Coordinates of N, CA and C and ligand atoms in Angstrom, one line a residue:
M1 N 0.8 -1.2 0.0 CA 0.0 0.0 0.0 C 0.9 1.3 0.0
I2 N 0.4 2.3 -0.7 CA 1.1 3.5 -0.8 C 0.3 4.6 -0.1
E3 N 0.9 5.4 0.8 CA 0.2 6.5 1.4 C 1.0 7.8 1.2
V4 N 0.3 8.8 0.6 CA 0.9 10.0 0.2 C 0.3 11.1 1.1
S5 N 1.1 11.9 1.8 CA 0.6 12.8 2.7 C 1.2 14.2 2.5
D6 N 0.3 15.1 2.1 CA 0.7 16.6 1.9 C 2.0 16.7 1.1
V7 N 2.1 16.0 0.0 CA 3.3 16.1 -0.8 C 3.3 17.3 -1.7
T8 N 4.3 18.1 -1.6 CA 4.6 19.2 -2.5 C 5.9 19.0 -3.2
R9 N 6.0 19.6 -4.4 CA 7.2 19.5 -5.2 C 7.4 20.9 -5.9
I10 N 8.4 21.6 -5.5 CA 8.7 22.9 -6.0 C 10.0 22.8 -6.8
Y11 N 9.9 23.2 -8.1 CA 11.1 23.3 -8.9 C 11.6 24.8 -8.9
Q12 N 12.8 25.0 -8.5 CA 13.4 26.3 -8.5 C 14.1 26.6 -9.8
M13 N 13.5 27.5 -10.6 CA 14.0 27.8 -11.9 C 14.6 29.2 -11.8
G14 N 15.9 29.3 -11.4 CA 16.4 30.7 -11.1 C 15.6 31.4 -10.1
L15 N 15.0 32.5 -10.4 CA 14.2 33.2 -9.4 C 12.7 32.7 -9.4
V16 N 12.4 31.9 -10.3 CA 11.0 31.5 -10.5 C 10.8 30.1 -9.8
E17 N 9.7 30.0 -9.0 CA 9.3 28.8 -8.4 C 8.2 28.1 -9.2
V18 N 8.4 26.9 -9.6 CA 7.3 26.1 -10.3 C 6.7 25.2 -9.3
R19 N 5.4 25.3 -8.9 CA 4.8 24.5 -7.9 C 4.2 23.3 -8.6
A20 N 4.9 22.2 -8.9 CA 4.4 21.1 -9.6 C 3.4 20.3 -8.8
L21 N 3.6 20.1 -7.6 CA 2.7 19.5 -6.7 C 2.4 20.4 -5.5
Q22 N 1.1 20.6 -5.1 CA 0.8 21.6 -4.1 C 0.1 21.0 -2.9
G23 N 0.5 19.8 -2.4 CA -0.1 19.2 -1.2 C -1.0 18.1 -1.6
V24 N -0.4 17.1 -2.2 CA -1.2 15.9 -2.7 C -1.4 14.9 -1.6
N25 N -2.6 14.4 -1.4 CA -2.9 13.3 -0.5 C -3.6 12.2 -1.3
C26 N -3.1 11.0 -1.1 CA -3.9 9.9 -1.7 C -3.4 8.6 -1.1
R27 N -4.1 7.5 -1.4 CA -3.8 6.2 -0.8 C -4.0 5.2 -1.9
I28 N -3.1 4.3 -2.2 CA -3.3 3.3 -3.3 C -3.1 2.0 -2.6
E29 N -4.1 1.1 -2.8 CA -4.0 -0.2 -2.1 C -3.2 -1.2 -3.0
S30 N -2.7 -2.2 -2.3 CA -2.0 -3.3 -3.1 C -3.0 -3.9 -3.9
G31 N -2.6 -4.3 -5.1 CA -3.6 -5.0 -6.0 C -4.4 -4.1 -6.9
E32 N -4.3 -2.8 -6.8 CA -5.0 -1.8 -7.6 C -4.3 -1.6 -8.9
F33 N -5.1 -1.3 -9.9 CA -4.6 -0.8 -11.2 C -5.1 0.7 -11.3
V34 N -4.2 1.6 -11.0 CA -4.7 3.0 -10.9 C -4.1 3.9 -12.0
G35 N -5.0 4.7 -12.5 CA -4.5 5.7 -13.6 C -4.4 7.0 -13.0
I36 N -3.4 7.8 -13.5 CA -3.3 9.2 -13.1 C -3.5 10.0 -14.4
M37 N -4.5 10.8 -14.4 CA -4.9 11.5 -15.6 C -4.9 13.0 -15.3
G38 N -5.1 13.8 -16.4 CA -5.2 15.3 -16.2 C -4.4 16.0 -17.3
P39 N -4.6 17.3 -17.4 CA -4.0 18.0 -18.5 C -2.5 18.0 -18.4
S40 N -1.9 18.3 -19.5 CA -0.4 18.5 -19.6 C 0.0 19.5 -18.5
G41 N 1.1 19.2 -17.8 CA 1.6 20.2 -16.8 C 0.9 20.1 -15.5
S42 N -0.1 19.2 -15.3 CA -0.8 19.2 -14.0 C -0.1 18.4 -12.9
G43 N 1.1 17.8 -13.2 CA 1.9 17.2 -12.2 C 1.9 15.7 -12.2
K44 N 1.3 15.1 -13.2 CA 1.2 13.6 -13.2 C 2.6 12.9 -13.2
S45 N 3.5 13.3 -14.0 CA 4.8 12.6 -14.1 C 5.6 12.9 -12.8
T46 N 5.4 14.1 -12.3 CA 6.1 14.5 -11.0 C 5.6 13.6 -9.9
L47 N 4.3 13.4 -9.8 CA 3.8 12.5 -8.8 C 4.3 11.0 -9.0
L48 N 4.2 10.6 -10.2 CA 4.7 9.2 -10.5 C 6.1 9.0 -10.1
H49 N 7.0 10.0 -10.5 CA 8.4 9.9 -10.1 C 8.6 9.9 -8.6
I50 N 7.8 10.7 -7.9 CA 8.0 10.7 -6.5 C 7.5 9.3 -5.9
L51 N 6.4 8.8 -6.3 CA 5.9 7.5 -5.8 C 6.9 6.4 -6.2
G52 N 7.6 6.5 -7.3 CA 8.6 5.5 -7.8 C 10.0 5.7 -7.2
L53 N 10.2 6.7 -6.3 CA 11.5 7.0 -5.7 C 12.5 7.4 -6.8
L54 N 12.0 8.1 -7.8 CA 12.9 8.7 -8.8 C 13.1 10.2 -8.6
D55 N 12.3 10.7 -7.7 CA 12.4 12.1 -7.3 C 11.9 12.2 -5.9
E56 N 12.3 13.4 -5.2 CA 11.9 13.5 -3.8 C 11.0 14.7 -3.7
P57 N 10.0 14.6 -2.7 CA 9.1 15.8 -2.5 C 9.9 16.9 -1.8
T58 N 9.5 18.1 -2.0 CA 10.0 19.3 -1.3 C 9.5 19.2 0.1
A59 N 8.3 18.8 0.3 CA 7.7 18.6 1.6 C 6.6 17.5 1.6
G60 N 6.3 16.9 2.7 CA 5.3 15.8 2.7 C 6.0 14.5 2.8
T61 N 5.2 13.4 3.0 CA 5.7 12.1 3.2 C 5.0 11.1 2.3
V62 N 5.8 10.1 1.9 CA 5.3 8.9 1.1 C 5.7 7.7 1.9
T63 N 4.7 6.8 2.1 CA 5.0 5.5 2.8 C 4.6 4.4 1.9
I64 N 5.5 3.5 1.6 CA 5.2 2.3 0.8 C 5.4 1.0 1.6
D65 N 4.3 0.2 1.6 CA 4.3 -1.0 2.4 C 4.8 -0.8 3.8
G66 N 4.4 0.3 4.4 CA 4.7 0.6 5.8 C 6.1 1.3 6.0
I67 N 6.8 1.5 4.9 CA 8.1 2.1 5.1 C 8.1 3.6 4.6
P68 N 8.4 4.5 5.6 CA 8.5 5.9 5.2 C 9.7 6.1 4.3
V69 N 9.5 6.2 3.0 CA 10.7 6.1 2.1 C 11.6 7.3 2.2
G70 N 11.1 8.4 2.7 CA 11.9 9.6 2.8 C 13.0 9.4 3.8
T71 N 12.9 8.4 4.7 CA 14.0 8.2 5.7 C 15.1 7.3 5.2
L72 N 14.9 6.7 4.0 CA 16.0 5.8 3.5 C 17.2 6.6 3.0
S73 N 18.4 6.0 3.1 CA 19.6 6.5 2.5 C 19.5 6.3 1.0
E74 N 20.4 6.9 0.3 CA 20.5 6.7 -1.2 C 20.6 5.3 -1.5
E75 N 21.5 4.6 -0.8 CA 21.8 3.2 -1.1 C 20.6 2.3 -0.8
E76 N 19.9 2.6 0.3 CA 18.7 1.9 0.7 C 17.6 2.1 -0.4
K77 N 17.6 3.3 -0.9 CA 16.6 3.7 -1.9 C 16.9 2.9 -3.2
S78 N 18.1 2.8 -3.6 CA 18.4 2.0 -4.9 C 18.0 0.6 -4.7
D79 N 18.3 0.0 -3.5 CA 17.9 -1.4 -3.2 C 16.4 -1.5 -3.3
F80 N 15.7 -0.6 -2.7 CA 14.2 -0.6 -2.7 C 13.7 -0.6 -4.1
R81 N 14.3 0.3 -4.9 CA 13.8 0.4 -6.4 C 14.1 -0.9 -7.1
L82 N 15.2 -1.5 -6.9 CA 15.6 -2.7 -7.6 C 14.8 -3.9 -7.1
N83 N 14.5 -4.0 -5.8 CA 13.9 -5.2 -5.3 C 12.3 -5.1 -5.3
R84 N 11.8 -3.9 -5.3 CA 10.3 -3.8 -5.1 C 9.6 -3.0 -6.2
L85 N 10.3 -2.3 -7.0 CA 9.6 -1.4 -8.0 C 10.0 -1.7 -9.4
G86 N 9.1 -1.6 -10.4 CA 9.4 -1.8 -11.8 C 8.9 -0.6 -12.5
Y87 N 9.6 -0.3 -13.6 CA 9.3 1.0 -14.4 C 9.1 0.7 -15.9
V88 N 8.1 1.3 -16.5 CA 8.0 1.3 -17.9 C 7.8 2.7 -18.4
F89 N 8.5 3.1 -19.4 CA 8.4 4.5 -19.9 C 7.9 4.5 -21.4
Q90 N 7.6 5.7 -21.9 CA 7.0 5.8 -23.2 C 8.1 5.4 -24.3
D91 N 9.4 5.6 -24.0 CA 10.4 5.4 -25.1 C 11.1 4.0 -24.9
Y92 N 10.5 3.1 -24.1 CA 11.0 1.7 -23.9 C 12.3 1.6 -23.2
A93 N 13.3 2.5 -23.6 CA 14.6 2.5 -22.9 C 15.3 1.2 -22.9
L94 N 15.3 0.5 -24.1 CA 16.0 -0.8 -24.2 C 17.5 -0.5 -24.6
V95 N 18.3 -1.5 -24.4 CA 19.7 -1.4 -24.8 C 19.8 -2.0 -26.2
P96 N 20.0 -1.2 -27.3 CA 19.9 -1.8 -28.6 C 20.9 -2.9 -29.0
E97 N 22.1 -2.8 -28.3 CA 23.1 -3.8 -28.6 C 22.8 -5.2 -28.0
L98 N 21.9 -5.2 -27.1 CA 21.6 -6.5 -26.4 C 20.3 -7.2 -27.0
S99 N 20.3 -8.5 -26.9 CA 19.1 -9.2 -27.3 C 17.9 -8.9 -26.4
V100 N 16.7 -9.4 -26.8 CA 15.5 -9.2 -25.9 C 15.8 -9.9 -24.6
Q101 N 16.3 -11.1 -24.5 CA 16.5 -11.8 -23.3 C 17.5 -11.1 -22.4
E102 N 18.6 -10.6 -23.1 CA 19.7 -9.9 -22.3 C 19.2 -8.6 -21.7
N103 N 18.3 -7.9 -22.4 CA 17.7 -6.7 -21.8 C 16.8 -7.1 -20.6
V104 N 16.1 -8.2 -20.7 CA 15.1 -8.5 -19.7 C 15.8 -8.9 -18.4
V105 N 17.0 -9.6 -18.5 CA 17.6 -10.1 -17.3 C 18.4 -9.1 -16.6
L106 N 18.6 -7.9 -17.2 CA 19.5 -6.9 -16.5 C 19.2 -6.6 -15.1
P107 N 17.9 -6.3 -14.7 CA 17.6 -6.0 -13.3 C 17.9 -7.3 -12.4
A108 N 17.7 -8.5 -12.9 CA 17.9 -9.7 -12.1 C 19.5 -9.9 -11.9
M109 N 20.3 -9.5 -12.9 CA 21.7 -9.6 -12.8 C 22.2 -8.6 -11.7
A110 N 21.6 -7.4 -11.8 CA 21.9 -6.4 -10.8 C 21.6 -6.8 -9.4
R111 N 20.7 -7.7 -9.2 CA 20.3 -8.2 -7.9 C 21.2 -9.4 -7.5
G112 N 22.0 -9.9 -8.4 CA 22.8 -11.0 -8.0 C 22.1 -12.4 -8.1
I113 N 21.1 -12.4 -8.9 CA 20.4 -13.7 -9.1 C 21.3 -14.6 -9.9
S114 N 21.2 -15.9 -9.7 CA 22.1 -16.8 -10.5 C 21.6 -16.9 -11.9
P115 N 22.6 -17.1 -12.9 CA 22.2 -17.1 -14.3 C 21.2 -18.2 -14.6
N116 N 21.3 -19.4 -14.0 CA 20.3 -20.4 -14.2 C 18.9 -19.9 -13.9
E117 N 18.8 -19.2 -12.8 CA 17.5 -18.7 -12.4 C 17.0 -17.6 -13.3
Y118 N 17.9 -16.6 -13.6 CA 17.3 -15.5 -14.4 C 17.1 -15.9 -15.8
L119 N 17.8 -16.8 -16.3 CA 17.5 -17.3 -17.7 C 16.1 -18.0 -17.7
R120 N 15.9 -18.8 -16.7 CA 14.6 -19.5 -16.7 C 13.5 -18.5 -16.5
E121 N 13.7 -17.6 -15.5 CA 12.6 -16.6 -15.2 C 12.3 -15.7 -16.4
S122 N 13.4 -15.3 -17.1 CA 13.2 -14.4 -18.3 C 12.4 -15.1 -19.4
E123 N 12.6 -16.4 -19.6 CA 11.9 -17.1 -20.6 C 10.4 -17.2 -20.2
K124 N 10.2 -17.5 -18.9 CA 8.8 -17.6 -18.4 C 8.1 -16.3 -18.6
I125 N 8.7 -15.2 -18.3 CA 8.1 -13.9 -18.4 C 7.9 -13.5 -19.9
L126 N 8.9 -13.8 -20.7 CA 8.7 -13.4 -22.1 C 7.6 -14.2 -22.7
H127 N 7.3 -15.4 -22.3 CA 6.2 -16.2 -22.7 C 4.9 -15.5 -22.2
E128 N 4.9 -15.1 -21.0 CA 3.7 -14.4 -20.4 C 3.3 -13.2 -21.2
V129 N 4.3 -12.4 -21.6 CA 4.0 -11.2 -22.4 C 3.8 -11.4 -23.9
G130 N 3.9 -12.7 -24.3 CA 3.6 -13.1 -25.7 C 4.8 -12.9 -26.6
L131 N 6.0 -13.0 -26.0 CA 7.2 -12.8 -26.8 C 8.1 -14.0 -26.8
G132 N 7.5 -15.2 -26.5 CA 8.3 -16.4 -26.5 C 9.1 -16.7 -27.7
H133 N 8.6 -16.2 -28.9 CA 9.3 -16.4 -30.2 C 10.3 -15.3 -30.5
R134 N 10.6 -14.4 -29.6 CA 11.4 -13.2 -29.9 C 12.6 -13.1 -29.0
I135 N 12.9 -14.2 -28.3 CA 13.9 -14.1 -27.2 C 15.3 -13.7 -27.6
H136 N 15.7 -14.1 -28.8 CA 17.1 -13.8 -29.3 C 17.1 -12.6 -30.3
H137 N 16.0 -12.0 -30.5 CA 15.9 -10.9 -31.4 C 16.5 -9.6 -30.8
R138 N 16.8 -8.6 -31.7 CA 17.3 -7.3 -31.2 C 16.2 -6.3 -31.4
Q139 N 16.4 -5.1 -30.8 CA 15.4 -4.1 -30.8 C 14.9 -3.7 -32.2
Y140 N 15.9 -3.6 -33.1 CA 15.5 -3.1 -34.5 C 14.6 -4.1 -35.2
E141 N 14.6 -5.3 -34.7 CA 13.7 -6.3 -35.4 C 12.3 -6.4 -34.9
L142 N 12.0 -5.5 -33.9 CA 10.7 -5.6 -33.2 C 9.9 -4.4 -33.5
S143 N 8.5 -4.6 -33.5 CA 7.6 -3.5 -33.6 C 7.6 -2.7 -32.3
G144 N 7.0 -1.5 -32.3 CA 6.9 -0.7 -31.1 C 6.2 -1.4 -30.0
G145 N 5.1 -2.1 -30.3 CA 4.4 -2.8 -29.2 C 5.2 -4.0 -28.6
E146 N 6.0 -4.6 -29.5 CA 6.9 -5.7 -29.0 C 8.0 -5.1 -28.1
Q147 N 8.5 -3.9 -28.6 CA 9.6 -3.3 -27.7 C 9.0 -2.9 -26.4
Q148 N 7.8 -2.4 -26.3 CA 7.2 -2.1 -25.0 C 7.0 -3.3 -24.2
R149 N 6.6 -4.5 -24.8 CA 6.4 -5.7 -24.0 C 7.8 -6.2 -23.5
V150 N 8.9 -6.0 -24.2 CA 10.2 -6.3 -23.7 C 10.4 -5.5 -22.4
A151 N 10.1 -4.2 -22.6 CA 10.4 -3.3 -21.4 C 9.5 -3.7 -20.2
I152 N 8.3 -4.2 -20.5 CA 7.4 -4.7 -19.4 C 8.0 -5.9 -18.8
A153 N 8.5 -6.9 -19.6 CA 9.1 -8.1 -19.1 C 10.3 -7.7 -18.2
R154 N 11.1 -6.8 -18.7 CA 12.2 -6.3 -17.9 C 11.8 -5.7 -16.5
A155 N 10.7 -5.0 -16.6 CA 10.2 -4.3 -15.3 C 9.7 -5.4 -14.4
L156 N 9.2 -6.6 -14.9 CA 8.6 -7.6 -14.0 C 9.6 -8.6 -13.5
I157 N 10.8 -8.7 -14.1 CA 11.6 -9.9 -13.8 C 11.9 -10.0 -12.3
N158 N 12.0 -8.9 -11.6 CA 12.2 -9.1 -10.1 C 10.9 -9.1 -9.3
R159 N 9.8 -9.4 -10.0 CA 8.5 -9.5 -9.4 C 8.2 -8.3 -8.5
P160 N 8.2 -7.1 -9.0 CA 8.1 -5.9 -8.2 C 6.7 -5.9 -7.5
S161 N 6.7 -5.2 -6.4 CA 5.4 -5.1 -5.7 C 4.6 -4.0 -6.4
I162 N 5.2 -3.0 -7.0 CA 4.5 -2.0 -7.8 C 5.1 -1.8 -9.1
L163 N 4.3 -1.7 -10.2 CA 4.7 -1.5 -11.5 C 4.3 0.0 -11.9
F164 N 5.3 0.8 -12.2 CA 5.0 2.2 -12.6 C 5.1 2.3 -14.2
A165 N 4.1 3.0 -14.8 CA 4.2 3.2 -16.2 C 3.8 4.6 -16.5
D166 N 4.8 5.3 -17.2 CA 4.6 6.7 -17.6 C 4.2 6.8 -19.1
E167 N 3.0 7.0 -19.4 CA 2.5 7.1 -20.8 C 3.1 5.9 -21.6
P168 N 2.8 4.7 -21.2 CA 3.5 3.6 -21.9 C 2.9 3.4 -23.3
C169 N 1.8 4.0 -23.7 CA 1.2 3.8 -25.0 C 1.3 5.0 -25.9
A170 N 2.1 6.0 -25.4 CA 2.1 7.3 -26.1 C 2.6 7.2 -27.5
N171 N 3.5 6.2 -27.8 CA 4.0 6.1 -29.2 C 3.4 4.9 -29.9
L172 N 2.3 4.4 -29.4 CA 1.7 3.2 -30.1 C 0.3 3.5 -30.6
D173 N -0.1 2.8 -31.7 CA -1.4 3.0 -32.3 C -2.5 2.4 -31.3
S174 N -3.7 2.6 -31.6 CA -4.7 2.2 -30.6 C -4.9 0.7 -30.4
N175 N -4.7 0.0 -31.5 CA -4.8 -1.5 -31.4 C -3.6 -2.0 -30.6
T176 N -2.4 -1.5 -30.8 CA -1.2 -2.0 -30.1 C -1.4 -1.5 -28.6
S177 N -1.9 -0.3 -28.4 CA -2.2 0.1 -27.0 C -3.1 -0.8 -26.3
R178 N -4.1 -1.3 -27.0 CA -5.0 -2.3 -26.4 C -4.3 -3.6 -25.9
T179 N -3.3 -4.0 -26.8 CA -2.5 -5.2 -26.4 C -1.8 -5.0 -25.1
I180 N -1.2 -3.8 -24.9 CA -0.5 -3.4 -23.7 C -1.4 -3.3 -22.5
L181 N -2.6 -2.6 -22.8 CA -3.5 -2.5 -21.7 C -4.1 -3.8 -21.2
N182 N -4.4 -4.7 -22.2 CA -4.9 -6.0 -21.8 C -3.9 -6.8 -21.0
L183 N -2.6 -6.6 -21.4 CA -1.5 -7.3 -20.6 C -1.5 -6.7 -19.2
F184 N -1.6 -5.4 -19.0 CA -1.6 -4.8 -17.7 C -2.8 -5.4 -16.9
R185 N -4.0 -5.4 -17.6 CA -5.2 -5.9 -16.9 C -5.0 -7.3 -16.4
D186 N -4.5 -8.1 -17.3 CA -4.3 -9.6 -16.9 C -3.3 -9.7 -15.7
L187 N -2.2 -8.9 -15.8 CA -1.2 -9.0 -14.7 C -1.9 -8.6 -13.4
N188 N -2.8 -7.6 -13.5 CA -3.5 -7.1 -12.3 C -4.5 -8.1 -11.8
E189 N -5.3 -8.7 -12.7 CA -6.4 -9.6 -12.3 C -5.8 -10.9 -11.9
K190 N -4.8 -11.5 -12.7 CA -4.4 -12.8 -12.4 C -3.4 -12.9 -11.2
F191 N -2.5 -11.9 -11.1 CA -1.4 -11.9 -10.1 C -1.6 -10.9 -9.1
G192 N -2.6 -10.0 -9.2 CA -2.8 -9.0 -8.2 C -1.7 -7.9 -8.3
Q193 N -1.1 -7.8 -9.5 CA 0.0 -6.8 -9.7 C -0.5 -5.4 -9.5
T194 N 0.1 -4.7 -8.6 CA -0.3 -3.3 -8.4 C 0.4 -2.5 -9.6
I195 N -0.5 -1.7 -10.2 CA 0.0 -0.9 -11.4 C -0.4 0.5 -11.2
I196 N 0.5 1.5 -11.4 CA 0.2 2.9 -11.4 C 0.6 3.5 -12.8
M197 N -0.3 4.0 -13.5 CA 0.0 4.4 -14.9 C -0.5 5.8 -15.2
V198 N 0.4 6.6 -15.7 CA 0.0 8.0 -16.2 C -0.4 7.8 -17.6
T199 N -1.5 8.5 -17.9 CA -2.0 8.5 -19.3 C -2.8 9.7 -19.6
H200 N -2.9 10.2 -20.8 CA -3.9 11.3 -21.1 C -5.0 10.8 -22.0
E201 N -5.1 9.5 -22.2 CA -6.2 9.0 -23.0 C -7.4 8.5 -22.1
D202 N -8.5 9.2 -22.3 CA -9.7 8.8 -21.4 C -10.1 7.4 -21.6
W203 N -10.0 6.9 -22.8 CA -10.5 5.5 -23.0 C -9.7 4.4 -22.3
H204 N -8.5 4.8 -21.8 CA -7.7 3.8 -21.0 C -8.4 3.4 -19.7
E205 N -9.3 4.3 -19.3 CA -10.0 4.1 -18.0 C -10.7 2.7 -17.9
E206 N -11.2 2.2 -19.0 CA -12.0 1.0 -19.0 C -11.1 -0.2 -18.5
Y207 N -9.8 0.0 -18.5 CA -8.9 -1.1 -18.1 C -8.6 -1.0 -16.6
M208 N -8.9 0.1 -16.0 CA -8.3 0.4 -14.6 C -9.4 0.1 -13.5
C209 N -8.8 0.0 -12.3 CA -9.7 0.0 -11.1 C -10.2 1.4 -10.7
R210 N -9.3 2.3 -10.9 CA -9.6 3.7 -10.3 C -8.7 4.7 -11.1
V211 N -9.3 5.9 -11.2 CA -8.5 7.0 -11.8 C -8.4 8.2 -10.9
L212 N -7.2 8.7 -10.8 CA -7.0 10.0 -10.0 C -6.9 11.1 -11.1
Y213 N -7.7 12.1 -11.0 CA -7.6 13.2 -11.9 C -6.8 14.4 -11.3
M214 N -5.7 14.8 -12.0 CA -4.9 15.9 -11.4 C -5.2 17.2 -12.2
K215 N -5.1 18.3 -11.4 CA -5.2 19.6 -12.0 C -4.4 20.6 -11.1
D216 N -3.5 21.4 -11.8 CA -2.7 22.4 -11.1 C -2.0 21.8 -9.8
G217 N -1.4 20.6 -10.0 CA -0.6 20.1 -8.9 C -1.4 19.5 -7.8
L218 N -2.7 19.2 -8.0 CA -3.5 18.6 -6.9 C -4.4 17.5 -7.6
I219 N -4.7 16.5 -6.7 CA -5.7 15.5 -7.2 C -7.1 16.2 -6.9
E220 N -7.7 16.5 -8.0 CA -9.0 17.3 -7.8 C -10.2 16.4 -7.9
D221 N -10.0 15.1 -8.3 CA -11.2 14.2 -8.4 C -10.7 12.8 -8.5
E222 N -11.5 11.8 -8.2 CA -11.2 10.4 -8.5 C -12.4 9.7 -8.8
K223 N -12.2 8.6 -9.5 CA -13.4 7.8 -9.9 C -13.0 6.3 -9.9
A224 N -13.9 5.5 -9.3 CA -13.8 4.1 -9.4 C -14.3 3.7 -10.7
C225 N -13.6 2.8 -11.5 CA -14.1 2.4 -12.8 C -14.9 1.1 -12.7
K226 N -16.2 1.2 -12.5 CA -17.0 0.0 -12.4 C -17.3 -0.6 -13.7
M227 N -17.0 0.1 -14.8 CA -17.3 -0.4 -16.1 C -16.2 -1.4 -16.6
R228 N -15.3 -1.7 -15.7 CA -14.2 -2.6 -16.1 C -14.7 -3.8 -16.9
R229 N -14.2 -3.9 -18.1 CA -14.8 -4.8 -19.1 C -14.0 -6.0 -19.2
R230 N -14.6 -7.2 -19.4 CA -13.9 -8.4 -19.8 C -14.2 -8.7 -21.2
D231 N -13.2 -8.9 -22.1 CA -13.5 -9.2 -23.5 C -14.5 -10.4 -23.6
G232 N -15.5 -10.2 -24.4 CA -16.4 -11.3 -24.7 C -17.4 -11.5 -23.6
V233 N -17.5 -10.7 -22.6 CA -18.5 -10.9 -21.6 C -19.5 -9.7 -21.6
Ligands
ADP1 P1 2.4 16.4 -16.4 O1 3.1 15.0 -16.3 O2 1.0 16.4 -15.9 O3 2.4 16.9 -17.8 P2 4.7 17.4 -14.9 O4 4.7 16.6 -13.7 O5 5.6 16.9 -16.0 O6 3.2 17.4 -15.5 O7 5.0 18.9 -14.7 C1 4.3 19.7 -13.7 C2 4.8 21.1 -13.7 O8 6.2 21.1 -13.3 C3 4.8 21.7 -15.1 O9 4.6 23.1 -14.9 C4 6.2 21.5 -15.5 O10 6.6 22.5 -16.5 C5 7.0 21.6 -14.3 N1 8.2 20.8 -14.3 C6 8.3 19.4 -14.5 N2 9.6 19.0 -14.4 C7 10.3 20.1 -14.2 C8 11.8 20.3 -14.1 N3 12.6 19.3 -14.1 N4 12.2 21.6 -13.9 C9 11.3 22.6 -13.8 N5 10.0 22.5 -13.9 C10 9.5 21.2 -14.1
ADP2 P1 5.5 -19.3 -8.1 O1 6.1 -19.0 -6.7 O2 5.3 -20.8 -8.4 O3 6.1 -18.6 -9.2 P2 3.4 -17.4 -8.0 O4 2.0 -17.4 -7.3 O5 4.4 -16.3 -7.6 O6 4.0 -18.8 -7.9 O7 3.1 -17.2 -9.6 C1 2.3 -18.1 -10.3 C2 2.5 -17.8 -11.7 O8 2.3 -16.4 -11.9 C3 3.9 -18.0 -12.2 O9 3.9 -18.4 -13.5 C4 4.6 -16.6 -12.0 O10 5.7 -16.5 -12.9 C5 3.4 -15.7 -12.4 N1 3.5 -14.4 -11.8 C6 3.5 -14.2 -10.4 N2 3.6 -12.9 -10.2 C7 3.6 -12.3 -11.4 C8 3.7 -10.9 -11.8 N3 3.8 -9.9 -10.9 N4 3.8 -10.7 -13.1 C9 3.8 -11.7 -14.0 N5 3.7 -13.0 -13.7 C10 3.6 -13.3 -12.4

């Protein structure tokens, strides 16, 4: 579970202060698939980065699974990120010189998992994301949707308690976006994977449990998505 209490984030741009977050409060339960929506500049990415320990609040506290993460040292924070958090970005951020499988195992190698184990685990996850036939390919041989699924497999290899996704479908057409969103929904429904995703596409709501709407650095509204649809039902 994540608890966010009075979080502000001020960027100091010379003499100008940009108040990206102005006292955000929220709570995200384990096993939720939550969307963060709102206009450009409303603070969505800033909030996601703070929840993912990629940025720090100017004031306020974030507690993840009972741990007040602001009290962790830099080293403890990197361990926390590696062991408990997974990230997916809009530009995939794959290493082009490496094969699909080599990309996916990187976070497991960083954790010191044995090659036997990470090779087995990466094959299992690549099958789960529908890329069992692409294990030895390289990035340039893959479509955008496949590249994003590699990035998702890499984010999942350490079985993170929370998966963060920042506009993961921004560079994908709507059919490919649906493949990614279906994958997220399956991970959420089958394995109880907690997912927090920033998006500006309203139609993505149908895949989520709940949406937080941001405006001017605050969560101004939220909605439970009861219309969550199962294909063919
Ligand atoms: P969103 O993701 O909703 O588009 P952001 O969180 O990226 O919003 O940005 C919120 C506000 O903070 C915007 O006014 C943006 O210009 C500003 N901002 C974001 N990152 C920085 C930065 N690194 N330096 C200065 N201002 C920033
Ligand atoms: P096991 O300990 O046998 O892997 P789990 O309950 O952890 O049992 O997982 C059952 C299946 O679900 C396995 O195939 C596992 O790889 C998969 N799985 C578990 N958690 C996740 C997750 N967060 N994302 C994707 N697949 C997962």
